[in-house]
GROMACS .gro file of N, CA and C in nm:
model
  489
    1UNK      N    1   9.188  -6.020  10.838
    1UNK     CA    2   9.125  -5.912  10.910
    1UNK      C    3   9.079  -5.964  11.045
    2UNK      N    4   9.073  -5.858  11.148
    2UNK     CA    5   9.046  -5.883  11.303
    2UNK      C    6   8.983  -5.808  11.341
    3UNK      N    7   8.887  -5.821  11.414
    3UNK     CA    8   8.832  -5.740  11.505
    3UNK      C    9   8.855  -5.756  11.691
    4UNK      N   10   8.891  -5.724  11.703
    4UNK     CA   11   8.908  -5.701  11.896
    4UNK      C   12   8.852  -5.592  11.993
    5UNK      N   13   8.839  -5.637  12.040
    5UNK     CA   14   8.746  -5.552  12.193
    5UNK      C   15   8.877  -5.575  12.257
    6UNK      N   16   8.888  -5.417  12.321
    6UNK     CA   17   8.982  -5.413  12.450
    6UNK      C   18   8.897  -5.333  12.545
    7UNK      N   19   8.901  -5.393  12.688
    7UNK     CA   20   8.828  -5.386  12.804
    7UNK      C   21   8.881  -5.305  12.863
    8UNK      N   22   8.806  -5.208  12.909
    8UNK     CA   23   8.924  -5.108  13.059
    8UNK      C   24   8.754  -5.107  13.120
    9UNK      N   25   8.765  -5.171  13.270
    9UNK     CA   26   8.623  -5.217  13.320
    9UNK      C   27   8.473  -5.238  13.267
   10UNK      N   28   8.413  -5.145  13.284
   10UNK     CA   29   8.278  -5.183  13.171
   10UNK      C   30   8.300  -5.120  13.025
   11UNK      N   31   8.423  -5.016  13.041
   11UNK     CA   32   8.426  -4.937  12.853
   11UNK      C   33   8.507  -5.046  12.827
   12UNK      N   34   8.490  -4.984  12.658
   12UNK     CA   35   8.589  -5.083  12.604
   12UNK      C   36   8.607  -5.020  12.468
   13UNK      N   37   8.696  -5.048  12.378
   13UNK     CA   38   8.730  -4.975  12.229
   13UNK      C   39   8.698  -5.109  12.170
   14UNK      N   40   8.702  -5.094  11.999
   14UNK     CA   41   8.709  -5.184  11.907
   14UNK      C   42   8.757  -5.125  11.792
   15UNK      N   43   8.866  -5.212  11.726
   15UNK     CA   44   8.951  -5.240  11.718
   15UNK      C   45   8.980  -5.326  11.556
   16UNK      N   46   9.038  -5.230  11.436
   16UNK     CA   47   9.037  -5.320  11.350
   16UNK      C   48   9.167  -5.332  11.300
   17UNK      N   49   9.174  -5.451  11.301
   17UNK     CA   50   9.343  -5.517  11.241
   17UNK      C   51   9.393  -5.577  11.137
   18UNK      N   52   9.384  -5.513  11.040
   18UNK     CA   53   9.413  -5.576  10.904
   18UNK      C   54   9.597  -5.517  10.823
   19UNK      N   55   9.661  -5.646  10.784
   19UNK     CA   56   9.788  -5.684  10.705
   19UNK      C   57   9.854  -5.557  10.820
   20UNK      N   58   9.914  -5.582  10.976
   20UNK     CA   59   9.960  -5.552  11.060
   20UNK      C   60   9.914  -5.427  11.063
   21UNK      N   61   9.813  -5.330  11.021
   21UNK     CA   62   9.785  -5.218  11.068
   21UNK      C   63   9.651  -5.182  11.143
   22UNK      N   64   9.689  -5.119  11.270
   22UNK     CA   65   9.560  -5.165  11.324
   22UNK      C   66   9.484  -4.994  11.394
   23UNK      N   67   9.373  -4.989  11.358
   23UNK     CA   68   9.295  -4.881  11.376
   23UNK      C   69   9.138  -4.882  11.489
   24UNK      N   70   9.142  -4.729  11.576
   24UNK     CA   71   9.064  -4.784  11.656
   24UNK      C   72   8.908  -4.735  11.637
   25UNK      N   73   8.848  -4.840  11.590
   25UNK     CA   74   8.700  -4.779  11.516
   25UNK      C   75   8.578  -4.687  11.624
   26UNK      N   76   8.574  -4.773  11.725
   26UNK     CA   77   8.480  -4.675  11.847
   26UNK      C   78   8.516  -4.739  11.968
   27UNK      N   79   8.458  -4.657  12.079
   27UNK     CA   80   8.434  -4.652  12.222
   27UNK      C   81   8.292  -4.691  12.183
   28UNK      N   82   8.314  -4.824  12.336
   28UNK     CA   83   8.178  -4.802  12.352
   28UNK      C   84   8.123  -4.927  12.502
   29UNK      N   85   8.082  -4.907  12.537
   29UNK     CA   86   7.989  -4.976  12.695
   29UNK      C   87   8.020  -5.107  12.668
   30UNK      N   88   8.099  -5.193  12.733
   30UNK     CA   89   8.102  -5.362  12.674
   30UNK      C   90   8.006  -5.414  12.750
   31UNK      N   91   7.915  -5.353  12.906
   31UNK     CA   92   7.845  -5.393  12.951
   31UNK      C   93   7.697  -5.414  12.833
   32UNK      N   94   7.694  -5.347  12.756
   32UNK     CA   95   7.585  -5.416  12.675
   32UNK      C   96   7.620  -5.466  12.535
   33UNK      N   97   7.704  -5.491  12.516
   33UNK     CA   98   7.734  -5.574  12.396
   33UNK      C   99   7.673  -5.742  12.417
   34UNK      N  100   7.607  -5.747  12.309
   34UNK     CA  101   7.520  -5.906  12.346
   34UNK      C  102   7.587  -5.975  12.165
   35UNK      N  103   7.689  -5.903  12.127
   35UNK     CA  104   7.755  -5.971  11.978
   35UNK      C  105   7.795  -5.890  11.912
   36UNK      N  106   7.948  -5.903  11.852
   36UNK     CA  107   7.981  -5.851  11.737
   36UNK      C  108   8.063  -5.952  11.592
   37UNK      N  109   7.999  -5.928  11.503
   37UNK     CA  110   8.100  -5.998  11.402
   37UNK      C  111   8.047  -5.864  11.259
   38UNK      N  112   8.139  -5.962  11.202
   38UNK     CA  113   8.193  -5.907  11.109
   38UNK      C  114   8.118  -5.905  10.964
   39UNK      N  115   8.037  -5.844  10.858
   39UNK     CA  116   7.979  -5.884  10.722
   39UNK      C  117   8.030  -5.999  10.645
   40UNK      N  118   7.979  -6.107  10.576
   40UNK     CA  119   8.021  -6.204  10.547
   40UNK      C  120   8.158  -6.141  10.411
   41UNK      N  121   8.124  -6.009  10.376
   41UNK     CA  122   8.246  -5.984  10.271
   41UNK      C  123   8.331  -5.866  10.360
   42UNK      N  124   8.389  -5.884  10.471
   42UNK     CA  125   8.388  -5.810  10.561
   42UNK      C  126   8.377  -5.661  10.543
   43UNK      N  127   8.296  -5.587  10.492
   43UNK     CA  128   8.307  -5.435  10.498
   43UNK      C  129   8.185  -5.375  10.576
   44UNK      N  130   8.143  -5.486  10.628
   44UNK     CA  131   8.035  -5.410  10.739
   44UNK      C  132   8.094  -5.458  10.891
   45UNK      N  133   8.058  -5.357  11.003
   45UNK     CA  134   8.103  -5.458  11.143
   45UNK      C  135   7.913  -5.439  11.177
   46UNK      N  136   7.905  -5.534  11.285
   46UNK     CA  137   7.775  -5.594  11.363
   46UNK      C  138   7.820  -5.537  11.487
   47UNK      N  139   7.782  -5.464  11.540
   47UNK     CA  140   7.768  -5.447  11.711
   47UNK      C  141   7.641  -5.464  11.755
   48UNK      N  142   7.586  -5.557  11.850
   48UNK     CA  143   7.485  -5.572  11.872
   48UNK      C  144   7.455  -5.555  12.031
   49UNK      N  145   7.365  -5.470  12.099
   49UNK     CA  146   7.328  -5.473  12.236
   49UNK      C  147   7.203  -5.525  12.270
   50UNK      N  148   7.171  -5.489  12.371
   50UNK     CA  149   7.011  -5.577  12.423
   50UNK      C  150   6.925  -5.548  12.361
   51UNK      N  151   6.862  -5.430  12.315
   51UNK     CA  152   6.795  -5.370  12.207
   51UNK      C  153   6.799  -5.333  12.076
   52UNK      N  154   6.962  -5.330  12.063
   52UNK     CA  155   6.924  -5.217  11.902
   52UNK      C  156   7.086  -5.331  11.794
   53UNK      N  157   7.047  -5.311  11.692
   53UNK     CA  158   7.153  -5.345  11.631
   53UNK      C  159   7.237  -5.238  11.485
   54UNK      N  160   7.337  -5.211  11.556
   54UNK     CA  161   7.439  -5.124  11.469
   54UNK      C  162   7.500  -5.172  11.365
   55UNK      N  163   7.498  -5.142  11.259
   55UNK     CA  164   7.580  -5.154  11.128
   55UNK      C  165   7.684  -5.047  11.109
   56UNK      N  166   7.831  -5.094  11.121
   56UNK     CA  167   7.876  -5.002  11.084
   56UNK      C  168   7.958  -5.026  10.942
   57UNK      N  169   8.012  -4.925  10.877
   57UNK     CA  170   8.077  -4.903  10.732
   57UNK      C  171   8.245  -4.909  10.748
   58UNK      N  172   8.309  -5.023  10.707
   58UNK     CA  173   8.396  -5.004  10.769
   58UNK      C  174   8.511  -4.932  10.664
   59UNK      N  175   8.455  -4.924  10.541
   59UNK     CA  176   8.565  -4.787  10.432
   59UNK      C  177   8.576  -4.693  10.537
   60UNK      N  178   8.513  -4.647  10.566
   60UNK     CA  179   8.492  -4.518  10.669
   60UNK      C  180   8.472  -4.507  10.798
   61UNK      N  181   8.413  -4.591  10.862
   61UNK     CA  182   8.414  -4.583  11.042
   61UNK      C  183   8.291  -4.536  11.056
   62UNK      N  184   8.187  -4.502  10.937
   62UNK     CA  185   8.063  -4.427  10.968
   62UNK      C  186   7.953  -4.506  10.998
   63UNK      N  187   7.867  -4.489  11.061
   63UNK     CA  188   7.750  -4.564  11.146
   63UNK      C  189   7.642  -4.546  11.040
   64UNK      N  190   7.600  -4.693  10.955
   64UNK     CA  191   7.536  -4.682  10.826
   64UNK      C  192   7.344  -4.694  10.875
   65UNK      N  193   7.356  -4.792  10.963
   65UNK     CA  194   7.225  -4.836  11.035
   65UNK      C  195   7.209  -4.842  11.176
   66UNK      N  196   7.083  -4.796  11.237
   66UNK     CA  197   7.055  -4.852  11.330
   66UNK      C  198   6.913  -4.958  11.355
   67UNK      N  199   6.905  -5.020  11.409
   67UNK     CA  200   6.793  -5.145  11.433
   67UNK      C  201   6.766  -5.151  11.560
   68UNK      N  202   6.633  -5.065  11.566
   68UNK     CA  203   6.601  -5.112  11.729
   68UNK      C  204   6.501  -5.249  11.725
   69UNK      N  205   6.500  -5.308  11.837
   69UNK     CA  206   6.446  -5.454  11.864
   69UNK      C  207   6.343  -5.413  11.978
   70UNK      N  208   6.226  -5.470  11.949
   70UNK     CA  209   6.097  -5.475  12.043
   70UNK      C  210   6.163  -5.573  12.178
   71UNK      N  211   6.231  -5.658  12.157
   71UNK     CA  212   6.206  -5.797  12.242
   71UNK      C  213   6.373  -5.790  12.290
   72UNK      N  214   6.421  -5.841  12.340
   72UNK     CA  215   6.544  -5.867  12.409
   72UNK      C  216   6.669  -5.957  12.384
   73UNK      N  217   6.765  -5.869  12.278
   73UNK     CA  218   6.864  -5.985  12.225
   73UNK      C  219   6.962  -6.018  12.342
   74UNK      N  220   6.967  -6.161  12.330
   74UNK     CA  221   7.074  -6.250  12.419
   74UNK      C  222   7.234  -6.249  12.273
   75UNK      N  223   7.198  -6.283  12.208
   75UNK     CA  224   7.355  -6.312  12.078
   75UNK      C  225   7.265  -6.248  11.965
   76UNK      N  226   7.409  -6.235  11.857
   76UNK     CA  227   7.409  -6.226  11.696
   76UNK      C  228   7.522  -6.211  11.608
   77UNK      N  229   7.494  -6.286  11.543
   77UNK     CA  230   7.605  -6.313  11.436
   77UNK      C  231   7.597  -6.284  11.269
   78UNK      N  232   7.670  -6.293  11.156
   78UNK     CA  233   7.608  -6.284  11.009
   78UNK      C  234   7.699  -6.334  10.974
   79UNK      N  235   7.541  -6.410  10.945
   79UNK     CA  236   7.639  -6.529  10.837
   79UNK      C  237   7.592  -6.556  10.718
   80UNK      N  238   7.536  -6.469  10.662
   80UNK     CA  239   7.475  -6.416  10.549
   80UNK      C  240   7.454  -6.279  10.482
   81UNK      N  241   7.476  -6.238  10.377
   81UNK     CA  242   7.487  -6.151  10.332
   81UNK      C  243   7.352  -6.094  10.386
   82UNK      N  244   7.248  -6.102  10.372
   82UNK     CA  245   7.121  -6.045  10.377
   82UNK      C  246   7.033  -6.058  10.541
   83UNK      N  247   7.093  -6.169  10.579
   83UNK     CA  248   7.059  -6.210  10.690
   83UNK      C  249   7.171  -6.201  10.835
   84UNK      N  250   7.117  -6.120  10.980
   84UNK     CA  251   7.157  -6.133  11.071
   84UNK      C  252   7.134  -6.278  11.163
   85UNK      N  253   7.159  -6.348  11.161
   85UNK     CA  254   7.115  -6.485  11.317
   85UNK      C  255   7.134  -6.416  11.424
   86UNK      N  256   6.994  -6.409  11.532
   86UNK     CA  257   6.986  -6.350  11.645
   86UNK      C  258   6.912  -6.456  11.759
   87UNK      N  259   6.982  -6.462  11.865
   87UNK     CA  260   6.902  -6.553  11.963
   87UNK      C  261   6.783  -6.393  12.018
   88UNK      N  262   6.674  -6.428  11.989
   88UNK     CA  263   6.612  -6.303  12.092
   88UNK      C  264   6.500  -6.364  12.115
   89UNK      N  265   6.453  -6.277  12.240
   89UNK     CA  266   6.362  -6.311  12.335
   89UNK      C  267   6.235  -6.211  12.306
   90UNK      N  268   6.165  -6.277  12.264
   90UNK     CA  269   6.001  -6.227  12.324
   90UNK      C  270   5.902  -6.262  12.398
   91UNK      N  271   5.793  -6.229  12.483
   91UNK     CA  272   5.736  -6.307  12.565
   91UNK      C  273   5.818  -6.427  12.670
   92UNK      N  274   5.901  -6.369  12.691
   92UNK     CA  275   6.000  -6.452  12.801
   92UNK      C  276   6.043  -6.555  12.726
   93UNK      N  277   6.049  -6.586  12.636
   93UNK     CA  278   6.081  -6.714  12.533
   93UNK      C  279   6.203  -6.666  12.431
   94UNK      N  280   6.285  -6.738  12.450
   94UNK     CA  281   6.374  -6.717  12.326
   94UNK      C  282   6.401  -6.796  12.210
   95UNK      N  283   6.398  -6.760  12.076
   95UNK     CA  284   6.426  -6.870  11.980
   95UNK      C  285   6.510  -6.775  11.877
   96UNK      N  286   6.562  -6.874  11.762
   96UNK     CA  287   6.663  -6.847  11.692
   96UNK      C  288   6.572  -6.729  11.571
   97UNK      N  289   6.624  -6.624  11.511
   97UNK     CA  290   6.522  -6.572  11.450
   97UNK      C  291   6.674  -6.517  11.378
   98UNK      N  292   6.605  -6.490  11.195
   98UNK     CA  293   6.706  -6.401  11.120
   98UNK      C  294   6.650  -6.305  11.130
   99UNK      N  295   6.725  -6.138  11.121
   99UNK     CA  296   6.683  -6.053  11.073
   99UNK      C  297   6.759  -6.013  10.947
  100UNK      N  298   6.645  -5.969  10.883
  100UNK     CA  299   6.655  -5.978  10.720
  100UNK      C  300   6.702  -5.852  10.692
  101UNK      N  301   6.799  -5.801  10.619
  101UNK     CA  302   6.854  -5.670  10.610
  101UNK      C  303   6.757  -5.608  10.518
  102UNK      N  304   6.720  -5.716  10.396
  102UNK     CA  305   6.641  -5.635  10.313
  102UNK      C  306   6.518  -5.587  10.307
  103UNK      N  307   6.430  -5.702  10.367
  103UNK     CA  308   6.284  -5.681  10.413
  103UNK      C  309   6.296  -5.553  10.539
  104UNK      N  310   6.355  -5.564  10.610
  104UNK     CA  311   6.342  -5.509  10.758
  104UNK      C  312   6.284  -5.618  10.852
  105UNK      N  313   6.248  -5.699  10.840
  105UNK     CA  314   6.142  -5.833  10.889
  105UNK      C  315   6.254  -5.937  11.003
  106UNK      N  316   6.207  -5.990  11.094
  106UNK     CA  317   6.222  -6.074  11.183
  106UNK      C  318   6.175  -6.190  11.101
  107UNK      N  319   6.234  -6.313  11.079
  107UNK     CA  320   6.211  -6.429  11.016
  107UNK      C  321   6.242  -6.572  11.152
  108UNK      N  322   6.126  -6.603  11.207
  108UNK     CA  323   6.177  -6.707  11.322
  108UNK      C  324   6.190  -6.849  11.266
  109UNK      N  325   6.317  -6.923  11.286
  109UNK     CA  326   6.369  -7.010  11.265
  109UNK      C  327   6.362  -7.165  11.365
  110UNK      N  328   6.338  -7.106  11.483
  110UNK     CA  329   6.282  -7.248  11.601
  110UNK      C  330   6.188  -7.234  11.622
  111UNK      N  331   6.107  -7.345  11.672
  111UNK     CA  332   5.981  -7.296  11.718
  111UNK      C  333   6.000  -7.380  11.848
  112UNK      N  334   6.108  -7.414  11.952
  112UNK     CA  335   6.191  -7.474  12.070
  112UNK      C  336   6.243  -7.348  12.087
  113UNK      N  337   6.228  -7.316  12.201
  113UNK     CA  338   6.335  -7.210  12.319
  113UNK      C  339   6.443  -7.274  12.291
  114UNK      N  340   6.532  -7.152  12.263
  114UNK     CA  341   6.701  -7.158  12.211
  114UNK      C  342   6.771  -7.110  12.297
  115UNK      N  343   6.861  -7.123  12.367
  115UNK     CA  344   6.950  -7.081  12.411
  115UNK      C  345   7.094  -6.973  12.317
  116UNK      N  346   7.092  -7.074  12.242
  116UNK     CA  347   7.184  -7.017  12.188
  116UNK      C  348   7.236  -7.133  12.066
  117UNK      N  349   7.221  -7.031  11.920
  117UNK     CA  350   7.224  -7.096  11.799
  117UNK      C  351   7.335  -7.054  11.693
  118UNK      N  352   7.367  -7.172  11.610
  118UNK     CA  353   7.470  -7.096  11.474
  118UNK      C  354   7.444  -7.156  11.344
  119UNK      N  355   7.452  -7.055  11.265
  119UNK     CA  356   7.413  -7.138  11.145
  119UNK      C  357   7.596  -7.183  11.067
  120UNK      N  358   7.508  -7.342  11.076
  120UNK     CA  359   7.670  -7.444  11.013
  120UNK      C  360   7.668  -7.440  10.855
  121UNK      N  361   7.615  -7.357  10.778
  121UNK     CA  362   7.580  -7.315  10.599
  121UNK      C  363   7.440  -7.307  10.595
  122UNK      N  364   7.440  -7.292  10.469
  122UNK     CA  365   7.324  -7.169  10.437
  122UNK      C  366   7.207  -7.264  10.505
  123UNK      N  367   7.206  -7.407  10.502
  123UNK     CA  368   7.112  -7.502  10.485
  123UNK      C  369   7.057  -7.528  10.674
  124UNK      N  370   7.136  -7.577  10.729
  124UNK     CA  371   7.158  -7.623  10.864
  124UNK      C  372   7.196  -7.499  10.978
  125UNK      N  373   7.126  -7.553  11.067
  125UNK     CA  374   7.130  -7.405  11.182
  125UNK      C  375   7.138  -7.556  11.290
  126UNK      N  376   7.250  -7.555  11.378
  126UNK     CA  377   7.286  -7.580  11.469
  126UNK      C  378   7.233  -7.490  11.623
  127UNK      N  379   7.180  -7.557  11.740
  127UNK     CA  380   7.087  -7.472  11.847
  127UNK      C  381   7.106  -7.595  11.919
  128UNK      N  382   7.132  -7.507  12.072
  128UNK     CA  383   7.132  -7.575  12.207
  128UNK      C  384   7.003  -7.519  12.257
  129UNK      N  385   6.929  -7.603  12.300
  129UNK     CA  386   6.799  -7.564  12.368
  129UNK      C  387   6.801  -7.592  12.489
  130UNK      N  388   6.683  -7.552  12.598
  130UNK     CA  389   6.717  -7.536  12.759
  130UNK      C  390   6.641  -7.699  12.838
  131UNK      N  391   6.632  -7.764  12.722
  131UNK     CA  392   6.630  -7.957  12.777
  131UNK      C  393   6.774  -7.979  12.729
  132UNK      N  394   6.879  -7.938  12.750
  132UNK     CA  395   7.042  -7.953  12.701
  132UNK      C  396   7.038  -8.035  12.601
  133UNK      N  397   7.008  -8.040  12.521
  133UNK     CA  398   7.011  -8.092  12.369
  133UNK      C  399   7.066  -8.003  12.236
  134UNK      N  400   7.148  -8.053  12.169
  134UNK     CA  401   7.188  -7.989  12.032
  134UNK      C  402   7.122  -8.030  11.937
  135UNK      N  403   7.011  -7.954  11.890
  135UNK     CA  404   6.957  -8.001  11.749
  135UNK      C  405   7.012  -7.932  11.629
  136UNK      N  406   7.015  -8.038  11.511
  136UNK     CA  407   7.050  -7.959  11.406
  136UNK      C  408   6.911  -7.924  11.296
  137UNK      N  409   6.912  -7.860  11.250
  137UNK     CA  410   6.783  -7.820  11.168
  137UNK      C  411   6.786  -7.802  11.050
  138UNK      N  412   6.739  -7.860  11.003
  138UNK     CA  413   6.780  -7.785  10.815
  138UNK      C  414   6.613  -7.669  10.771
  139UNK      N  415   6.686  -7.570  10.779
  139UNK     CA  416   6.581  -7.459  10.797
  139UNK      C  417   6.521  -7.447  10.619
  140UNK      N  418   6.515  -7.494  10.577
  140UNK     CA  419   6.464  -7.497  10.441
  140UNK      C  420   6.391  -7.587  10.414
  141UNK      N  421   6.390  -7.670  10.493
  141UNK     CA  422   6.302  -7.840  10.476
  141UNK      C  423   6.207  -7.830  10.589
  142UNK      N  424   6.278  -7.789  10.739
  142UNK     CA  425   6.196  -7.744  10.824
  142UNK      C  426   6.225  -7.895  10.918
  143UNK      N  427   6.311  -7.969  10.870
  143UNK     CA  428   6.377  -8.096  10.938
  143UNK      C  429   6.434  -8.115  11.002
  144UNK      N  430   6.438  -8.138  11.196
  144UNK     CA  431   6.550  -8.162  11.280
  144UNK      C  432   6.558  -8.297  11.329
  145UNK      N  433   6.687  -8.294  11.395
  145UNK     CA  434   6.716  -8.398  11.505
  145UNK      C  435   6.811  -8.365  11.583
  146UNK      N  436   6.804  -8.442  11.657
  146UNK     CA  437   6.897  -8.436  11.786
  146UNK      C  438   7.019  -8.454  11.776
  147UNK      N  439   7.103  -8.407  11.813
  147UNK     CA  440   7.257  -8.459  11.787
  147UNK      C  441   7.325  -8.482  11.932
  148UNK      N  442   7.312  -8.433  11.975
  148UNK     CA  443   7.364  -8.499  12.125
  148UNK      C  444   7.247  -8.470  12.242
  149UNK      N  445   7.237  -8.537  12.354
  149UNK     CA  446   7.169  -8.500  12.455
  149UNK      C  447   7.286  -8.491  12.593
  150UNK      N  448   7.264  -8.378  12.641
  150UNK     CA  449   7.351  -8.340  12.762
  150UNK      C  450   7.277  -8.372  12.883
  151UNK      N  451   7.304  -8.411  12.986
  151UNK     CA  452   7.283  -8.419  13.131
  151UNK      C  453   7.242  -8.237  13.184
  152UNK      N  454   7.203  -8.218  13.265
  152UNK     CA  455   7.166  -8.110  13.338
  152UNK      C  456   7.307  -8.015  13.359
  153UNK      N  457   7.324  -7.883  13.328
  153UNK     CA  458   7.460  -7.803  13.389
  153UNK      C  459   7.424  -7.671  13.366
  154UNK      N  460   7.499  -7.595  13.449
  154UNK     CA  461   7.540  -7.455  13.418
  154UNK      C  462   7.473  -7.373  13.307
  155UNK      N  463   7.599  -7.418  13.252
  155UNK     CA  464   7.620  -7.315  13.125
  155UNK      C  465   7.660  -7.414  13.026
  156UNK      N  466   7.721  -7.366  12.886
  156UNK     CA  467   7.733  -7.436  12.788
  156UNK      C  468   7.862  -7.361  12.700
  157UNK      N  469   7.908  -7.338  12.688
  157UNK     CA  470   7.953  -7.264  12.595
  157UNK      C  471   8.050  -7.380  12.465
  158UNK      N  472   8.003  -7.321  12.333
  158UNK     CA  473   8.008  -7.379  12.223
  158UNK      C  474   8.031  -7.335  12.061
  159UNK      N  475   8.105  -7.387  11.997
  159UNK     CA  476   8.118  -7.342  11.897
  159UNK      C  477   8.092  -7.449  11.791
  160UNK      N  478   8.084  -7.402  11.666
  160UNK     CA  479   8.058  -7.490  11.537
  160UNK      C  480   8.106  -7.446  11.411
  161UNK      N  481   8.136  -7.585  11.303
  161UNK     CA  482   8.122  -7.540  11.169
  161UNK      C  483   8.062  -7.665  11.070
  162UNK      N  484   8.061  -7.607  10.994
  162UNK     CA  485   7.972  -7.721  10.887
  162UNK      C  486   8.054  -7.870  10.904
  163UNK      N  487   8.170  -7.884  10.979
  163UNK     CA  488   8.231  -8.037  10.943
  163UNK      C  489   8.182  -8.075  11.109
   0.00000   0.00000   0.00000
């Protein structure tokens, strides 16, 4: 299964592609898309913008949830059944925070300004913070360290998995 965004300037469609048949789920503004993935058993999609986060149903194409956000999402991903990973910002500060599907609850996971984080299994949450450092964390123990230290740059862009 696939999901794709196709761009025509700031709109854009999305796009689901499964065993060569491919269907077009919504229109919608790519200027505020801040993340989309997919339910860890894929039958939910994640569209996420600066404020609000969409659940959609994907048997049907129907829009199951909406989630508005007090504070200002930068990313989000799920990588948990129950749990969203969201970089968001409150008080000008951003850190890694789950939102919990079941509680309704914000659960914060750094207590370091994040740039931008992934969780590498259920245990370890991988995060670039804005002293360019990759810490890994084991969010259950509440245990980090450093895994690389970067020199001063730009931007970062990065991916991960548990190996």
């Amino acid at each position: 299964m696939c999901i794709r965004v196709k761009n025509k300037g700031n709109h854009g469609s999305i796009w689901h592609y499964d065993e060569g048949v491919r269907r077009k789920l919504l229109d919608i503004s790519t200027l505020r898309i801040r993340g989309i993935a997919l339910s860890p058993d894929d039958s939910q999609l994640l569209v996420a913008t600066k404020k609000q986060l969409y659940i959609y149903d994907l048997s049907n194409l129907t829009l199951k949830e909406t989630i508005n956000l007090a504070g200002t999402l930068k990313g989000a991903s799920w990588p948990q059944d129950e749990n969203i990973l969201l970089t968001y910002a409150q008080s000008l500060k951003t850190y890694a925070w789950f939102y919990n599907l079941d509680d309704k609850k914000l659960i914060k996971l750094t207590d370091v300004p994040t740039d931008q984080a992934k969780l590498i299994n259920d245990d370890y949450l991988l995060f670039f913070n804005k002293d360019f450092q990759f810490i890994k964390k084991n969010i259950k123990t509440g245990e980090s360290s450093i895994i690389i230290q970067f020199e001063k740059m730009s931007e970062v862009d990065w991916d991960a998995d548990e190996n």
